[in-house]
Amino acid sequence: MTSDNLRAALEDARQQLANAVQKQNEWNFEVNRLQNLVRTLATSIHTAEKAEAWQQEMQYQMSIGQAIEGLVNGSASPLSPMEIKENLLFYGYDINRYANPAALVHQTLKRLAEAGRIKEFRGRYMRNGFNHWLFTGKLSEMG
């Protein structure tokens, strides 16, 4: 082999080495990115699982009566039974675990109204006088 051929082979080998090092650097960055992604996702899954377990535990500790009474007392305007059911779902209360959710909402509203914990007027439910004062600081105009 002549010296010119050796120089050309050396230059080609240097170029291949430079390309390989560049690719190695790119792969090192990609490995680092994926390691961070895996670590972040693993942490997120752990956090999400803890949050889901906490939410489920809190839901089972909160009775349907407490949830409905809280919705009615927290609302600035009277709510229909359908609106209450929709709000329960919106806030993550698993109302569908019950055989007949709509009937359960109606029964619970009736029971709460009969106990004086909330008021019923024309099929809509609202705070009783004390809770209206408690939440707004104003004496009830609802009678």
CSV table of C-alpha atoms in Angstrom, one decimal:
chain,number,residue,atom,x,y,z
A,1,MET,CA,0.0,0.0,0.0
A,2,THR,CA,1.3,3.4,-0.8
A,3,SER,CA,1.5,6.2,1.6
A,4,ASP,CA,-1.3,8.1,-0.3
A,5,ASN,CA,-3.6,5.0,0.1
A,6,LEU,CA,-2.7,4.8,3.8
A,7,ARG,CA,-3.4,8.5,4.3
A,8,ALA,CA,-6.8,8.1,2.6
A,9,ALA,CA,-7.6,5.0,4.7
A,10,LEU,CA,-6.6,6.9,7.9
A,11,GLU,CA,-8.7,9.9,6.9
A,12,ASP,CA,-11.7,7.6,6.2
A,13,ALA,CA,-11.2,5.8,9.5
A,14,ARG,CA,-11.0,9.2,11.3
A,15,GLN,CA,-14.3,10.3,9.7
A,16,GLN,CA,-16.0,7.0,10.6
A,17,LEU,CA,-14.7,7.4,14.2
A,18,ALA,CA,-16.0,11.0,14.3
A,19,ASN,CA,-19.4,9.8,13.0
A,20,ALA,CA,-19.5,7.0,15.5
A,21,VAL,CA,-18.6,9.3,18.4
A,22,GLN,CA,-21.3,11.7,17.3
A,23,LYS,CA,-23.9,8.9,17.2
A,24,GLN,CA,-22.7,7.6,20.6
A,25,ASN,CA,-23.2,11.1,22.0
A,26,GLU,CA,-26.7,11.3,20.5
A,27,TRP,CA,-27.5,7.9,22.0
A,28,ASN,CA,-26.1,8.9,25.4
A,29,PHE,CA,-28.4,11.9,25.4
A,30,GLU,CA,-31.3,9.7,24.3
A,31,VAL,CA,-30.6,7.1,27.0
A,32,ASN,CA,-30.4,10.0,29.6
A,33,ARG,CA,-33.7,11.4,28.3
A,34,LEU,CA,-35.4,8.0,28.5
A,35,GLN,CA,-34.0,7.3,32.0
A,36,ASN,CA,-35.5,10.6,33.2
A,37,LEU,CA,-38.8,9.9,31.5
A,38,VAL,CA,-39.0,6.4,33.1
A,39,ARG,CA,-38.2,7.9,36.5
A,40,THR,CA,-40.8,10.7,36.1
A,41,LEU,CA,-43.5,8.3,34.9
A,42,ALA,CA,-42.8,5.8,37.7
A,43,THR,CA,-43.0,8.7,40.2
A,44,SER,CA,-46.2,9.9,38.6
A,45,ILE,CA,-47.8,6.5,38.7
A,46,HIS,CA,-46.9,6.1,42.3
A,47,THR,CA,-48.4,9.6,43.1
A,48,ALA,CA,-51.5,8.9,41.0
A,49,GLU,CA,-52.1,5.5,42.7
A,50,LYS,CA,-51.8,7.1,46.1
A,51,ALA,CA,-54.2,9.9,45.1
A,52,GLU,CA,-56.7,7.4,43.7
A,53,ALA,CA,-56.5,5.3,46.8
A,54,TRP,CA,-57.0,8.4,49.0
A,55,GLN,CA,-59.9,9.5,46.9
A,56,GLN,CA,-61.5,6.1,47.0
A,57,GLU,CA,-61.0,5.9,50.8
A,58,MET,CA,-62.5,9.4,51.4
A,59,GLN,CA,-65.4,8.5,49.2
A,60,TYR,CA,-66.2,5.4,51.1
A,61,GLN,CA,-65.9,7.3,54.4
A,62,MET,CA,-68.3,10.0,53.1
A,63,SER,CA,-71.9,8.8,53.1
A,64,ILE,CA,-74.2,9.7,50.2
A,65,GLY,CA,-76.1,11.8,52.7
A,66,GLN,CA,-73.1,13.8,53.6
A,67,ALA,CA,-72.1,14.3,50.0
A,68,ILE,CA,-75.6,15.5,49.0
A,69,GLU,CA,-76.0,17.8,52.0
A,70,GLY,CA,-72.6,19.3,51.2
A,71,LEU,CA,-73.5,19.9,47.6
A,72,VAL,CA,-76.9,21.6,48.6
A,73,ASN,CA,-75.3,23.7,51.3
A,74,GLY,CA,-72.4,24.7,49.1
A,75,SER,CA,-74.6,25.8,46.2
A,76,ALA,CA,-75.7,29.5,46.0
A,77,SER,CA,-78.9,28.5,44.2
A,78,PRO,CA,-81.4,25.7,44.6
A,79,LEU,CA,-80.6,22.4,42.9
A,80,SER,CA,-82.8,19.8,41.2
A,81,PRO,CA,-82.2,16.1,42.0
A,82,MET,CA,-80.7,15.7,38.5
A,83,GLU,CA,-78.3,18.6,39.1
A,84,ILE,CA,-77.2,17.0,42.4
A,85,LYS,CA,-76.6,13.6,40.7
A,86,GLU,CA,-74.5,15.4,37.9
A,87,ASN,CA,-72.5,17.3,40.6
A,88,LEU,CA,-71.8,14.1,42.5
A,89,LEU,CA,-70.4,12.6,39.3
A,90,PHE,CA,-68.5,15.8,38.5
A,91,TYR,CA,-66.8,15.8,41.9
A,92,GLY,CA,-65.8,12.2,41.5
A,93,TYR,CA,-68.4,10.6,43.8
A,94,ASP,CA,-69.1,7.1,42.4
A,95,ILE,CA,-72.9,7.3,42.5
A,96,ASN,CA,-73.1,4.6,39.9
A,97,ARG,CA,-71.9,2.0,42.4
A,98,TYR,CA,-75.5,2.0,43.7
A,99,ALA,CA,-78.2,0.0,42.0
A,100,ASN,CA,-80.5,2.9,41.3
A,101,PRO,CA,-78.6,6.2,41.7
A,102,ALA,CA,-81.5,8.5,40.8
A,103,ALA,CA,-83.8,6.9,43.4
A,104,LEU,CA,-81.1,7.0,46.0
A,105,VAL,CA,-80.6,10.7,45.4
A,106,HIS,CA,-84.4,11.4,45.7
A,107,GLN,CA,-84.7,9.3,48.9
A,108,THR,CA,-81.7,11.0,50.4
A,109,LEU,CA,-83.0,14.5,49.6
A,110,LYS,CA,-86.4,13.7,51.0
A,111,ARG,CA,-84.8,12.3,54.2
A,112,LEU,CA,-82.5,15.4,54.6
A,113,ALA,CA,-85.5,17.7,54.0
A,114,GLU,CA,-87.7,15.9,56.5
A,115,ALA,CA,-84.8,16.1,59.1
A,116,GLY,CA,-84.6,19.9,58.5
A,117,ARG,CA,-81.0,19.7,57.3
A,118,ILE,CA,-82.0,21.2,53.9
A,119,LYS,CA,-85.2,22.7,52.4
A,120,GLU,CA,-87.3,21.6,49.5
A,121,PHE,CA,-89.3,24.1,47.4
A,122,ARG,CA,-91.0,23.0,44.1
A,123,GLY,CA,-88.8,20.1,43.5
A,124,ARG,CA,-85.5,21.9,44.1
A,125,TYR,CA,-83.4,21.8,47.2
A,126,MET,CA,-81.6,24.5,49.0
A,127,ARG,CA,-79.9,25.4,52.3
A,128,ASN,CA,-82.1,25.6,55.4
A,129,GLY,CA,-82.3,29.0,57.2
A,130,PHE,CA,-79.3,28.3,59.5
A,131,ASN,CA,-77.1,27.0,56.8
A,132,HIS,CA,-78.0,30.0,54.6
A,133,TRP,CA,-76.9,32.3,57.4
A,134,LEU,CA,-73.8,30.2,58.0
A,135,PHE,CA,-72.7,30.3,54.4
A,136,THR,CA,-73.7,33.9,53.4
A,137,GLY,CA,-73.9,35.8,56.7
A,138,LYS,CA,-77.4,36.9,55.8
A,139,LEU,CA,-80.6,35.9,57.4
A,140,SER,CA,-82.6,33.6,55.2
A,141,GLU,CA,-85.1,35.1,52.9
A,142,MET,CA,-86.4,31.7,52.0
A,143,GLY,CA,-88.7,31.5,54.9
